[in-house]
Short mmCIF file of C-alpha atoms in Angstrom, two decimals:
data_model
loop_
_atom_site.label_atom_id
_atom_site.label_comp_id
_atom_site.label_asym_id
_atom_site.label_seq_id
_atom_site.Cartn_x
_atom_site.Cartn_y
_atom_site.Cartn_z
CA UNK A 1 -0.21 0.00 -0.11
CA UNK A 2 2.57 2.44 0.97
CA UNK A 3 4.33 1.21 -2.08
CA UNK A 4 1.49 2.43 -4.62
CA UNK A 5 1.07 5.45 -2.23
CA UNK A 6 4.27 6.30 -2.87
CA UNK A 7 3.87 5.86 -6.60
CA UNK A 8 0.76 7.78 -6.96
CA UNK A 9 2.42 10.70 -5.26
CA UNK A 10 5.34 10.91 -7.62
CA UNK A 11 3.44 10.90 -10.67
CA UNK A 12 1.31 13.79 -8.89
CA UNK A 13 4.55 15.44 -8.52
CA UNK A 14 5.86 14.95 -11.83
CA UNK A 15 2.33 15.87 -13.14
CA UNK A 16 2.95 19.76 -11.17
CA UNK A 17 6.42 19.59 -12.89
CA UNK A 18 4.84 19.23 -16.29
CA UNK A 19 2.63 21.53 -15.89
CA UNK A 20 5.20 24.07 -14.70
CA UNK A 21 6.96 23.62 -17.19
CA UNK A 22 4.70 23.81 -19.93
CA UNK A 23 3.35 27.12 -18.25
CA UNK A 24 7.17 28.68 -18.04
CA UNK A 25 7.82 28.01 -21.73
CA UNK A 26 4.21 29.58 -22.64
CA UNK A 27 5.15 32.51 -20.43
CA UNK A 28 8.75 33.09 -22.26
CA UNK A 29 7.25 32.57 -25.38
CA UNK A 30 4.36 35.59 -25.19
CA UNK A 31 7.23 37.39 -23.70
CA UNK A 32 8.04 38.38 -27.30
CA UNK A 33 4.24 38.40 -28.12
CA UNK A 34 4.63 39.55 -31.97
CA UNK A 35 7.51 37.09 -32.37
CA UNK A 36 5.11 34.42 -31.04
CA UNK A 37 2.49 35.54 -33.40
CA UNK A 38 4.23 35.89 -36.33
CA UNK A 39 6.12 32.56 -36.05
CA UNK A 40 3.08 30.62 -35.51
CA UNK A 41 1.26 32.39 -38.07
CA UNK A 42 4.43 31.86 -40.76
CA UNK A 43 3.72 27.82 -40.26
CA UNK A 44 0.36 27.78 -40.42
CA UNK A 45 0.60 29.68 -43.86
CA UNK A 46 3.68 27.56 -44.73
CA UNK A 47 1.50 24.00 -44.35
CA UNK A 48 -1.27 25.82 -46.82
CA UNK A 49 1.23 25.21 -49.48
CA UNK A 50 0.92 21.89 -49.24
CA UNK A 51 -2.81 21.98 -49.14
CA UNK A 52 -2.51 23.81 -52.43
CA UNK A 53 -0.08 21.30 -53.77
CA UNK A 54 -3.18 18.86 -53.54
CA UNK A 55 -5.47 21.18 -54.40
CA UNK A 56 -3.96 21.28 -57.98
CA UNK A 57 -3.38 17.49 -58.21
CA UNK A 58 -6.43 16.72 -57.23
CA UNK A 59 -8.17 19.51 -59.62
CA UNK A 60 -6.62 17.59 -62.30
CA UNK A 61 -6.79 14.15 -61.36
CA UNK A 62 -10.21 14.30 -59.46
CA UNK A 63 -11.48 11.13 -57.41
CA UNK A 64 -8.58 9.56 -55.80
CA UNK A 65 -4.74 9.40 -55.60
CA UNK A 66 -3.19 6.24 -54.09
CA UNK A 67 -6.53 5.65 -52.65
CA UNK A 68 -7.09 8.84 -50.60
CA UNK A 69 -9.71 11.43 -51.29
CA UNK A 70 -8.87 14.87 -50.95
CA UNK A 71 -10.68 15.11 -47.58
CA UNK A 72 -8.54 11.72 -46.53
CA UNK A 73 -5.19 13.94 -47.56
CA UNK A 74 -6.64 16.90 -45.44
CA UNK A 75 -7.30 14.10 -42.48
CA UNK A 76 -3.99 13.25 -42.40
CA UNK A 77 -2.57 16.17 -42.87
CA UNK A 78 -4.46 17.66 -39.93
CA UNK A 79 -3.46 14.85 -37.66
CA UNK A 80 -0.16 15.23 -38.93
CA UNK A 81 0.37 19.22 -38.57
CA UNK A 82 -1.41 18.98 -34.81
CA UNK A 83 0.41 15.87 -33.33
CA UNK A 84 3.77 17.21 -34.64
CA UNK A 85 2.74 20.49 -32.90
CA UNK A 86 2.13 19.17 -29.83
CA UNK A 87 5.22 17.62 -29.75
CA UNK A 88 7.12 20.38 -30.44
CA UNK A 89 5.53 22.48 -27.47
CA UNK A 90 5.69 19.55 -24.98
CA UNK A 91 8.57 17.95 -25.90
CA UNK A 92 10.81 19.64 -28.29
CA UNK A 93 13.98 19.05 -26.07
CA UNK A 94 14.22 15.28 -27.52
CA UNK A 95 15.76 16.64 -30.86
CA UNK A 96 18.66 18.64 -28.73
CA UNK A 97 19.71 15.40 -26.81
CA UNK A 98 22.58 14.75 -29.13
CA UNK A 99 24.04 18.64 -28.24
CA UNK A 100 23.21 17.60 -24.96
CA UNK A 101 25.14 14.71 -24.59
CA UNK A 102 28.42 16.28 -26.39
CA UNK A 103 28.74 19.30 -24.64
CA UNK A 104 28.07 17.68 -21.34
CA UNK A 105 24.90 19.69 -20.88
CA UNK A 106 23.09 16.95 -19.65
CA UNK A 107 24.65 16.50 -16.32
CA UNK A 108 22.18 19.54 -15.48
CA UNK A 109 19.37 17.35 -15.52
CA UNK A 110 21.03 14.40 -13.99
CA UNK A 111 21.73 16.59 -10.88
CA UNK A 112 17.78 17.50 -10.45
CA UNK A 113 15.37 15.56 -8.08
CA UNK A 114 13.28 14.69 -10.96
CA UNK A 115 12.52 11.79 -13.25
CA UNK A 116 15.81 12.44 -16.14
CA UNK A 117 14.03 11.66 -19.18
CA UNK A 118 10.97 13.91 -18.20
CA UNK A 119 12.96 17.12 -17.28
CA UNK A 120 14.96 16.50 -20.59
CA UNK A 121 12.33 16.12 -22.79
CA UNK A 122 9.90 19.08 -21.41
CA UNK A 123 12.32 21.67 -20.82
CA UNK A 124 12.52 23.51 -24.31
CA UNK A 125 8.91 24.61 -26.36
CA UNK A 126 8.84 25.88 -29.82
CA UNK A 127 7.02 29.03 -30.72
CA UNK A 128 6.32 27.83 -33.90
CA UNK A 129 4.74 24.46 -33.04
CA UNK A 130 1.70 26.43 -31.95
CA UNK A 131 0.80 27.71 -35.81
CA UNK A 132 1.41 23.83 -36.71
CA UNK A 133 -1.84 22.91 -33.67
CA UNK A 134 -3.54 25.90 -34.92
CA UNK A 135 -3.06 24.81 -38.66
CA UNK A 136 -4.64 21.14 -37.86
CA UNK A 137 -7.72 22.37 -36.08
CA UNK A 138 -8.32 24.56 -38.53
CA UNK A 139 -8.16 22.12 -41.58
CA UNK A 140 -10.42 19.98 -39.27
CA UNK A 141 -13.20 22.68 -39.02
CA UNK A 142 -13.15 23.73 -41.91
CA UNK A 143 -13.58 19.82 -43.68
CA UNK A 144 -15.31 17.94 -40.54
CA UNK A 145 -16.97 20.13 -38.76
CA UNK A 146 -20.03 18.33 -37.60
CA UNK A 147 -18.51 14.66 -37.89
CA UNK A 148 -17.64 13.99 -34.21
CA UNK A 149 -15.91 10.69 -35.36
CA UNK A 150 -13.22 12.09 -37.50
CA UNK A 151 -12.60 14.59 -34.35
CA UNK A 152 -12.29 11.24 -31.88
CA UNK A 153 -9.79 9.79 -34.62
CA UNK A 154 -8.34 13.20 -35.23
CA UNK A 155 -7.75 13.62 -31.57
CA UNK A 156 -6.68 10.35 -30.68
CA UNK A 157 -4.25 9.93 -33.79
CA UNK A 158 -2.77 13.62 -33.05
CA UNK A 159 -1.61 12.24 -29.54
CA UNK A 160 -0.75 9.28 -30.91
CA UNK A 161 1.70 11.05 -33.05
CA UNK A 162 3.00 13.42 -30.61
CA UNK A 163 3.89 10.38 -28.62
CA UNK A 164 5.64 8.20 -31.41
CA UNK A 165 7.25 11.31 -32.92
CA UNK A 166 8.83 11.69 -29.77
CA UNK A 167 10.26 8.24 -29.25
CA UNK A 168 11.40 8.18 -32.65
CA UNK A 169 13.25 11.31 -31.97
CA UNK A 170 14.56 10.31 -28.89
CA UNK A 171 15.82 6.91 -29.61
CA UNK A 172 17.41 8.08 -32.86
CA UNK A 173 19.32 10.55 -30.86
CA UNK A 174 20.28 8.54 -28.05
CA UNK A 175 22.28 6.35 -30.26
CA UNK A 176 24.86 9.08 -29.36
CA UNK A 177 25.55 7.65 -26.29
CA UNK A 178 27.25 4.70 -28.34
CA UNK A 179 27.84 6.41 -32.01
CA UNK A 180 29.35 9.83 -30.60
CA UNK A 181 27.18 12.83 -32.96
CA UNK A 182 24.16 11.01 -34.08
CA UNK A 183 22.36 14.01 -35.22
CA UNK A 184 22.34 13.21 -38.79
CA UNK A 185 20.55 10.30 -38.18
CA UNK A 186 18.20 12.23 -35.35
CA UNK A 187 17.08 14.73 -38.71
CA UNK A 188 16.56 11.72 -40.96
CA UNK A 189 14.75 9.68 -38.66
CA UNK A 190 12.75 12.82 -38.04
CA UNK A 191 12.25 13.75 -41.81
CA UNK A 192 11.36 10.05 -42.47
CA UNK A 193 8.65 10.01 -39.90
CA UNK A 194 7.11 13.21 -41.09
CA UNK A 195 7.18 12.29 -44.73
CA UNK A 196 5.59 8.64 -44.36
CA UNK A 197 2.67 10.61 -42.23
CA UNK A 198 1.65 13.49 -44.59
CA UNK A 199 1.39 11.35 -47.87
CA UNK A 200 -0.71 8.41 -48.94
CA UNK A 201 0.98 5.58 -47.92
CA UNK A 202 0.12 3.42 -51.01
CA UNK A 203 2.86 5.81 -52.61
CA UNK A 204 5.03 4.04 -51.05
CA UNK A 205 6.72 0.41 -51.96
CA UNK A 206 6.12 -2.96 -49.52
CA UNK A 207 9.80 -2.50 -47.86
CA UNK A 208 9.15 1.43 -46.89
CA UNK A 209 5.60 0.48 -46.18
CA UNK A 210 6.84 -2.10 -43.93
CA UNK A 211 9.08 0.64 -41.94
CA UNK A 212 6.50 2.93 -41.37
CA UNK A 213 4.56 0.23 -39.34
CA UNK A 214 7.93 -1.16 -37.41
CA UNK A 215 11.00 0.74 -37.30
CA UNK A 216 9.41 4.56 -37.31
CA UNK A 217 5.99 3.11 -36.99
CA UNK A 218 4.47 6.59 -37.44
CA UNK A 219 1.81 5.23 -39.57
CA UNK A 220 -0.11 3.70 -36.50
CA UNK A 221 -0.68 7.32 -35.75
CA UNK A 222 -1.82 9.08 -38.95
CA UNK A 223 -2.86 6.21 -41.68
CA UNK A 224 -4.19 3.76 -38.77
CA UNK A 225 -6.87 6.57 -37.51
CA UNK A 226 -7.66 7.33 -41.09
CA UNK A 227 -8.75 3.50 -41.66
CA UNK A 228 -10.02 3.54 -38.00
CA UNK A 229 -12.38 6.72 -39.18
CA UNK A 230 -13.67 5.33 -42.56
CA UNK A 231 -14.25 1.16 -40.71
CA UNK A 232 -13.76 0.64 -37.15
CA UNK A 233 -11.68 -2.41 -36.78
CA UNK A 234 -11.30 -2.94 -32.72
CA UNK A 235 -8.22 -5.42 -33.58
CA UNK A 236 -6.69 -3.02 -36.03
CA UNK A 237 -7.10 -0.56 -33.32
CA UNK A 238 -5.99 -2.25 -30.51
CA UNK A 239 -2.52 -3.51 -32.35
CA UNK A 240 -1.71 0.07 -33.20
CA UNK A 241 -2.24 1.14 -29.70
CA UNK A 242 -0.52 -1.61 -28.12
CA UNK A 243 2.35 -1.15 -31.09
CA UNK A 244 2.86 2.54 -30.15
CA UNK A 245 2.88 1.59 -26.30
CA UNK A 246 5.40 -0.78 -26.29
CA UNK A 247 7.55 1.29 -28.60
CA UNK A 248 7.11 4.38 -26.57
CA UNK A 249 8.44 2.01 -23.36
CA UNK A 250 11.17 0.71 -25.51
CA UNK A 251 12.53 4.27 -26.34
CA UNK A 252 12.65 5.38 -22.50
CA UNK A 253 14.39 1.86 -22.12
CA UNK A 254 16.57 2.37 -24.53
CA UNK A 255 17.32 6.00 -23.20
CA UNK A 256 17.89 4.88 -20.23
CA UNK A 257 20.22 1.64 -20.84
CA UNK A 258 22.53 4.41 -23.22
CA UNK A 259 22.36 6.88 -20.10
CA UNK A 260 24.76 4.18 -18.45
CA UNK A 261 26.99 4.96 -20.88
CA UNK A 262 27.27 8.39 -20.30
CA UNK A 263 30.65 10.50 -19.17
CA UNK A 264 30.27 13.56 -17.76
CA UNK A 265 31.67 16.65 -19.21
CA UNK A 266 33.39 19.52 -17.33
CA UNK A 267 31.14 21.99 -18.56
CA UNK A 268 29.94 24.72 -16.31
CA UNK A 269 26.22 25.26 -16.92
CA UNK A 270 23.20 26.99 -15.03
CA UNK A 271 19.93 25.44 -15.49
CA UNK A 272 17.27 28.21 -14.33
CA UNK B 1 40.57 47.66 -65.84
CA UNK B 2 43.48 46.51 -63.73
CA UNK B 3 41.89 48.11 -60.99
CA UNK B 4 38.50 46.38 -61.16
CA UNK B 5 40.30 42.75 -61.71
CA UNK B 6 42.23 43.50 -58.43
CA UNK B 7 39.13 44.25 -56.73
CA UNK B 8 37.49 41.46 -58.12
CA UNK B 9 40.49 39.29 -57.24
CA UNK B 10 39.87 38.79 -53.42
CA UNK B 11 36.12 38.05 -53.66
CA UNK B 12 37.78 35.03 -56.42
CA UNK B 13 39.97 33.82 -53.57
CA UNK B 14 37.37 34.02 -51.03
CA UNK B 15 34.90 31.63 -53.24
CA UNK B 16 38.61 29.47 -53.60
CA UNK B 17 38.80 29.17 -49.97
CA UNK B 18 35.21 28.37 -49.50
CA UNK B 19 35.49 25.69 -52.46
CA UNK B 20 38.46 24.12 -50.69
CA UNK B 21 36.99 24.36 -47.34
CA UNK B 22 33.79 22.64 -48.42
CA UNK B 23 35.68 19.93 -49.69
CA UNK B 24 37.73 19.49 -46.11
CA UNK B 25 34.16 19.25 -44.53
CA UNK B 26 32.13 17.22 -46.99
CA UNK B 27 30.76 15.06 -44.30
CA UNK B 28 27.29 17.33 -43.81
CA UNK B 29 26.90 16.40 -47.33
CA UNK B 30 25.87 12.80 -46.92
CA UNK B 31 23.18 13.63 -45.15
CA UNK B 32 22.14 16.20 -47.94
CA UNK B 33 22.19 12.94 -50.54
CA UNK B 34 20.03 10.94 -48.47
CA UNK B 35 17.75 14.10 -48.41
CA UNK B 36 17.69 14.50 -51.65
CA UNK B 37 17.24 10.95 -52.78
CA UNK B 38 14.44 10.61 -50.16
CA UNK B 39 12.58 13.58 -52.09
CA UNK B 40 13.04 12.19 -55.41
CA UNK B 41 11.53 9.12 -54.43
CA UNK B 42 8.99 10.47 -52.21
CA UNK B 43 7.97 12.21 -55.53
CA UNK B 44 8.25 9.89 -58.00
CA UNK B 45 5.75 7.60 -55.80
CA UNK B 46 3.28 10.65 -55.58
CA UNK B 47 3.52 11.47 -59.35
CA UNK B 48 3.13 7.74 -60.41
CA UNK B 49 -0.16 7.78 -58.39
CA UNK B 50 -1.39 11.02 -59.96
CA UNK B 51 0.01 9.87 -63.67
CA UNK B 52 -1.90 6.30 -62.87
CA UNK B 53 -5.04 8.43 -62.10
CA UNK B 54 -5.07 10.40 -65.16
CA UNK B 55 -2.94 12.51 -67.47
CA UNK B 56 -1.59 15.84 -66.64
CA UNK B 57 -1.06 19.32 -68.75
CA UNK B 58 1.80 18.66 -71.07
CA UNK B 59 4.65 17.00 -69.41
CA UNK B 60 5.12 12.83 -69.57
CA UNK B 61 5.95 11.07 -66.49
CA UNK B 62 9.79 10.89 -67.33
CA UNK B 63 9.60 14.78 -67.89
CA UNK B 64 8.66 15.19 -64.33
CA UNK B 65 10.46 12.96 -62.35
CA UNK B 66 13.46 14.73 -64.60
CA UNK B 67 11.47 18.16 -63.61
CA UNK B 68 11.72 17.36 -59.72
CA UNK B 69 15.30 16.10 -60.19
CA UNK B 70 16.32 19.66 -61.72
CA UNK B 71 14.42 21.83 -59.16
CA UNK B 72 15.01 19.86 -55.86
CA UNK B 73 18.55 19.52 -57.23
CA UNK B 74 18.73 23.17 -57.22
CA UNK B 75 17.39 23.69 -53.98
CA UNK B 76 19.89 21.53 -52.41
CA UNK B 77 22.89 22.49 -54.23
CA UNK B 78 22.62 26.04 -54.07
CA UNK B 79 20.52 26.55 -51.15
CA UNK B 80 22.18 28.56 -48.66
CA UNK B 81 21.83 29.68 -45.02
CA UNK B 82 22.13 33.37 -46.16
CA UNK B 83 19.27 34.35 -44.99
CA UNK B 84 19.68 32.81 -41.11
CA UNK B 85 23.11 34.18 -41.25
CA UNK B 86 22.37 37.49 -41.77
CA UNK B 87 19.88 37.28 -39.42
CA UNK B 88 22.19 36.60 -36.65
CA UNK B 89 25.17 38.76 -38.03
CA UNK B 90 22.56 41.73 -37.37
CA UNK B 91 20.63 40.93 -34.39
CA UNK B 92 23.92 39.23 -32.69
CA UNK B 93 26.04 43.10 -33.97
CA UNK B 94 28.70 40.75 -35.17
CA UNK B 95 28.35 42.42 -38.80
CA UNK B 96 29.97 44.88 -37.15
CA UNK B 97 33.28 42.71 -37.52
CA UNK B 98 32.52 42.19 -41.03
CA UNK B 99 32.12 45.76 -41.99
CA UNK B 100 35.77 46.24 -40.92
CA UNK B 101 37.07 44.20 -43.40
CA UNK B 102 38.34 45.62 -46.82
CA UNK B 103 35.81 43.69 -48.90
CA UNK B 104 32.27 44.50 -49.53
CA UNK B 105 29.87 42.68 -46.93
CA UNK B 106 27.13 41.28 -49.43
CA UNK B 107 29.94 40.14 -52.24
CA UNK B 108 31.92 38.99 -49.30
CA UNK B 109 29.01 36.63 -48.23
CA UNK B 110 27.99 35.53 -51.82
CA UNK B 111 31.59 35.01 -53.02
CA UNK B 112 31.75 32.68 -50.11
CA UNK B 113 28.62 31.01 -50.24
CA UNK B 114 29.80 30.70 -54.43
CA UNK B 115 32.38 28.19 -53.61
CA UNK B 116 30.84 26.05 -51.89
CA UNK B 117 27.75 25.83 -54.11
CA UNK B 118 29.79 25.02 -57.04
CA UNK B 119 31.03 22.23 -55.16
CA UNK B 120 27.51 21.43 -54.23
CA UNK B 121 26.66 21.65 -58.20
CA UNK B 122 29.33 19.23 -59.24
CA UNK B 123 28.40 16.55 -56.19
CA UNK B 124 24.45 16.85 -56.58
CA UNK B 125 24.66 17.01 -60.37
CA UNK B 126 26.21 13.44 -60.37
CA UNK B 127 23.84 11.91 -58.27
CA UNK B 128 20.57 13.65 -59.66
CA UNK B 129 21.76 11.97 -63.08
CA UNK B 130 22.46 8.81 -61.58
CA UNK B 131 18.86 8.76 -59.87
CA UNK B 132 16.81 10.43 -63.03
CA UNK B 133 18.86 7.47 -65.21
CA UNK B 134 18.15 4.48 -62.49
CA UNK B 135 14.44 5.83 -61.74
CA UNK B 136 12.95 6.80 -65.35
CA UNK B 137 15.73 6.25 -67.63
CA UNK B 138 17.33 8.78 -69.89
CA UNK B 139 14.79 12.29 -70.94
CA UNK B 140 13.67 12.74 -73.95
CA UNK B 141 14.90 14.80 -76.47
CA UNK B 142 17.66 15.95 -74.40
CA UNK B 143 20.57 16.66 -76.10
CA UNK B 144 24.50 18.14 -74.72
CA UNK B 145 23.92 21.00 -76.86
CA UNK B 146 20.94 22.07 -74.20
CA UNK B 147 23.87 22.20 -70.93
CA UNK B 148 25.29 25.89 -71.97
CA UNK B 149 21.67 27.37 -71.99
CA UNK B 150 20.69 25.49 -68.61
CA UNK B 151 23.68 26.53 -67.42
CA UNK B 152 22.79 30.27 -68.03
CA UNK B 153 19.40 29.52 -66.44
CA UNK B 154 20.59 28.32 -63.24
CA UNK B 155 23.19 30.88 -62.63
CA UNK B 156 20.49 33.56 -63.12
CA UNK B 157 18.25 31.44 -60.75
CA UNK B 158 20.78 30.97 -57.99
CA UNK B 159 21.57 34.79 -58.36
CA UNK B 160 18.38 35.58 -58.35
CA UNK B 161 17.46 33.54 -55.38
CA UNK B 162 20.35 34.41 -53.12
CA UNK B 163 19.98 37.95 -53.30
CA UNK B 164 16.21 37.91 -52.73
CA UNK B 165 17.26 35.86 -49.48
CA UNK B 166 19.88 38.46 -48.40
CA UNK B 167 17.14 41.27 -49.00
CA UNK B 168 14.85 39.48 -46.63
CA UNK B 169 17.80 38.72 -44.34
CA UNK B 170 18.53 42.66 -44.27
CA UNK B 171 14.83 43.40 -43.46
CA UNK B 172 16.14 42.21 -40.10
CA UNK B 173 17.35 45.76 -39.55
CA UNK B 174 13.92 46.92 -39.29
CA UNK B 175 11.86 44.39 -38.74
CA UNK B 176 12.33 42.24 -35.04
CA UNK B 177 11.36 38.89 -36.03
CA UNK B 178 11.22 38.51 -39.86
CA UNK B 179 10.74 35.08 -40.10
CA UNK B 180 7.36 34.84 -41.24
CA UNK B 181 8.51 37.01 -44.39
CA UNK B 182 11.23 34.05 -45.43
CA UNK B 183 8.60 31.55 -44.73
CA UNK B 184 5.95 33.06 -47.58
CA UNK B 185 9.18 33.59 -49.85
CA UNK B 186 10.00 30.47 -49.65
CA UNK B 187 6.48 28.13 -50.21
CA UNK B 188 5.73 31.25 -52.92
CA UNK B 189 8.77 29.58 -54.70
CA UNK B 190 7.26 25.89 -53.61
CA UNK B 191 3.60 26.53 -55.12
CA UNK B 192 4.81 28.30 -58.31
CA UNK B 193 7.66 26.29 -59.43
CA UNK B 194 9.39 23.77 -57.18
CA UNK B 195 6.49 21.30 -56.55
CA UNK B 196 4.52 21.93 -59.40
CA UNK B 197 5.07 23.30 -63.05
CA UNK B 198 3.36 26.54 -63.85
CA UNK B 199 1.85 25.07 -66.37
CA UNK B 200 -0.60 22.73 -63.79
CA UNK B 201 -1.84 26.17 -62.23
CA UNK B 202 -5.05 27.45 -62.89
CA UNK B 203 -5.01 30.02 -66.06
CA UNK B 204 -5.85 33.14 -63.57
CA UNK B 205 -2.79 31.90 -61.67
CA UNK B 206 -0.42 31.48 -64.19
CA UNK B 207 -1.24 34.63 -65.58
CA UNK B 208 -0.32 36.36 -62.42
CA UNK B 209 2.64 34.30 -61.80
CA UNK B 210 4.50 35.01 -64.99
CA UNK B 211 4.49 38.84 -63.80
CA UNK B 212 5.97 37.52 -60.28
CA UNK B 213 9.42 36.74 -59.63
CA UNK B 214 8.99 33.56 -57.93
CA UNK B 215 8.39 31.14 -60.92
CA UNK B 216 11.72 32.26 -62.16
CA UNK B 217 13.57 30.36 -59.27
CA UNK B 218 12.93 26.90 -60.20
CA UNK B 219 10.15 26.83 -63.20
CA UNK B 220 12.33 28.62 -65.79
CA UNK B 221 15.22 26.68 -65.62
CA UNK B 222 13.83 23.06 -65.01
CA UNK B 223 11.49 24.11 -68.00
CA UNK B 224 14.41 24.83 -70.08
CA UNK B 225 16.11 21.36 -69.10
CA UNK B 226 12.77 19.07 -69.95
CA UNK B 227 11.16 21.08 -73.08
CA UNK B 228 14.05 23.20 -74.59
CA UNK B 229 13.55 25.05 -77.61
CA UNK B 230 14.98 28.70 -78.46
CA UNK B 231 11.87 30.26 -78.49
CA UNK B 232 11.60 28.80 -75.01
CA UNK B 233 15.07 30.17 -74.30
CA UNK B 234 14.55 33.95 -75.52
CA UNK B 235 10.84 33.87 -73.82
CA UNK B 236 12.57 32.96 -70.35
CA UNK B 237 16.01 34.23 -70.14
CA UNK B 238 15.73 37.86 -70.64
CA UNK B 239 12.84 37.55 -67.83
CA UNK B 240 15.25 36.00 -65.30
CA UNK B 241 17.99 38.04 -65.97
CA UNK B 242 15.78 41.10 -65.00
CA UNK B 243 14.32 39.58 -62.02
CA UNK B 244 18.29 38.66 -61.16
CA UNK B 245 19.41 42.13 -61.89
CA UNK B 246 16.48 43.77 -59.73
CA UNK B 247 17.43 41.30 -56.88
CA UNK B 248 20.74 42.47 -56.73
CA UNK B 249 19.98 45.97 -57.25
CA UNK B 250 17.32 45.87 -54.21
CA UNK B 251 19.84 44.17 -52.03
CA UNK B 252 22.77 47.14 -52.49
CA UNK B 253 20.51 49.65 -52.19
CA UNK B 254 18.81 48.32 -48.91
CA UNK B 255 22.02 47.40 -47.70
CA UNK B 256 23.63 50.96 -47.97
CA UNK B 257 20.30 52.38 -46.33
CA UNK B 258 20.57 49.92 -43.58
CA UNK B 259 24.23 50.30 -42.53
CA UNK B 260 23.61 53.60 -42.36
CA UNK B 261 21.13 53.06 -39.75
CA UNK B 262 23.60 50.02 -37.79
CA UNK B 263 23.92 50.72 -34.30
CA UNK B 264 26.97 48.74 -32.18
CA UNK B 265 26.95 48.79 -28.75
CA UNK B 266 28.87 46.99 -26.06
CA UNK B 267 32.70 45.93 -26.05
#
């Protein structure tokens, strides 16, 4: 019983720290209000250019492209954009892991009385990411306004995308514990994940599709929710959910295993 | 004349040093090769799916893939971080160190990037040719005689794009956060040439796009590459030259105006 109570207390404490990080990150973003809104607006506008591309492409061929209708493409874009935005708002620091390992700045995270992984992931935010989240919501509002099922799968897909993308980024940068600078692998993994998510899956060959569901399993967060929205299959949904959770847990375990190899630097750093 | 050659010589040396540096530190190129190959693979699959559903204005599938190989090749080989670098130089005040050098800041930046771009063009050119031949085979109707007009078109495209980005970078003298301007410029280039040939756009948008500079960065050289005719050359090159000259002139004027407003504090 005491162990359970301690676990609940610990969970609450970390939830408070998580909320505190989010508040501080948002407050620091709003400190430069003009910059914040310009960046968010710029990102939303930037994403719109891809929809322009699809609008032109569907205008030429009509019907469907690789089995996806125009609305389907907008759905995967909404999930991809919103999910990535949530990742970059809450866990942007995952992309800085290589830099922290190489420079020895990881020490500051290890010294604090808090879960290292959570402390590390939440320490940074991206201003442009608010534009991504907003863009996903705008797309859904414009094309699926009254469709409750679409909104449900959009919300679940976005959350799954956030978690899986964080796990992919974490895993690829964790390789820096073993190889030295793995930032190139980190960027490649992120780009692959993003591109697997925003195009119809059937444009890829079978080998690439296998990667989308295994090594970089972003399809479980985007293409599976779209399929579930068209026709619910409980076993597929369950398999995707189970796979996503297992992947995230494995990413955390891989990080802690790599952390054992970390050699402290001599950099003197303050973390306020 | 000798004085002009003497002045230009230092920029040639800067470009040469940058070229040698790029050869020495070539590891980052590998990542860019992988990204480039990935984008070509994705768009090849995407356009393959589009062409399976129906035809598209005036381009065969093979021409379309070569078109993308060319536009993405220009992006990867000639893209430079000049916008970010100028932003950083201006905001941090480090531009003050560069102003003290016996070179013109704008020309120094261009010469410095030119060396790197030259190496990129050679290496990405080889990769682009290999990818095109492997994925879709030779470009129908292509002959070696197309290379000189293509080289001229690509050069003008590089100059126009580079100086437009510098102009945007200089805007940080007057705007606190100019990243949205960069995103807008980048996406207009994407929509009006990089991802889509101009012929695919609705008639009304085409009419507007032909009178704007954005299509001349990617569409013009790629169009010359996949469908060269002497008429096309005379139709596109003068416009490209006009936009390139305008971009250079506006950049120089904006630089001269901005540098007078520069205030550097601290030690």
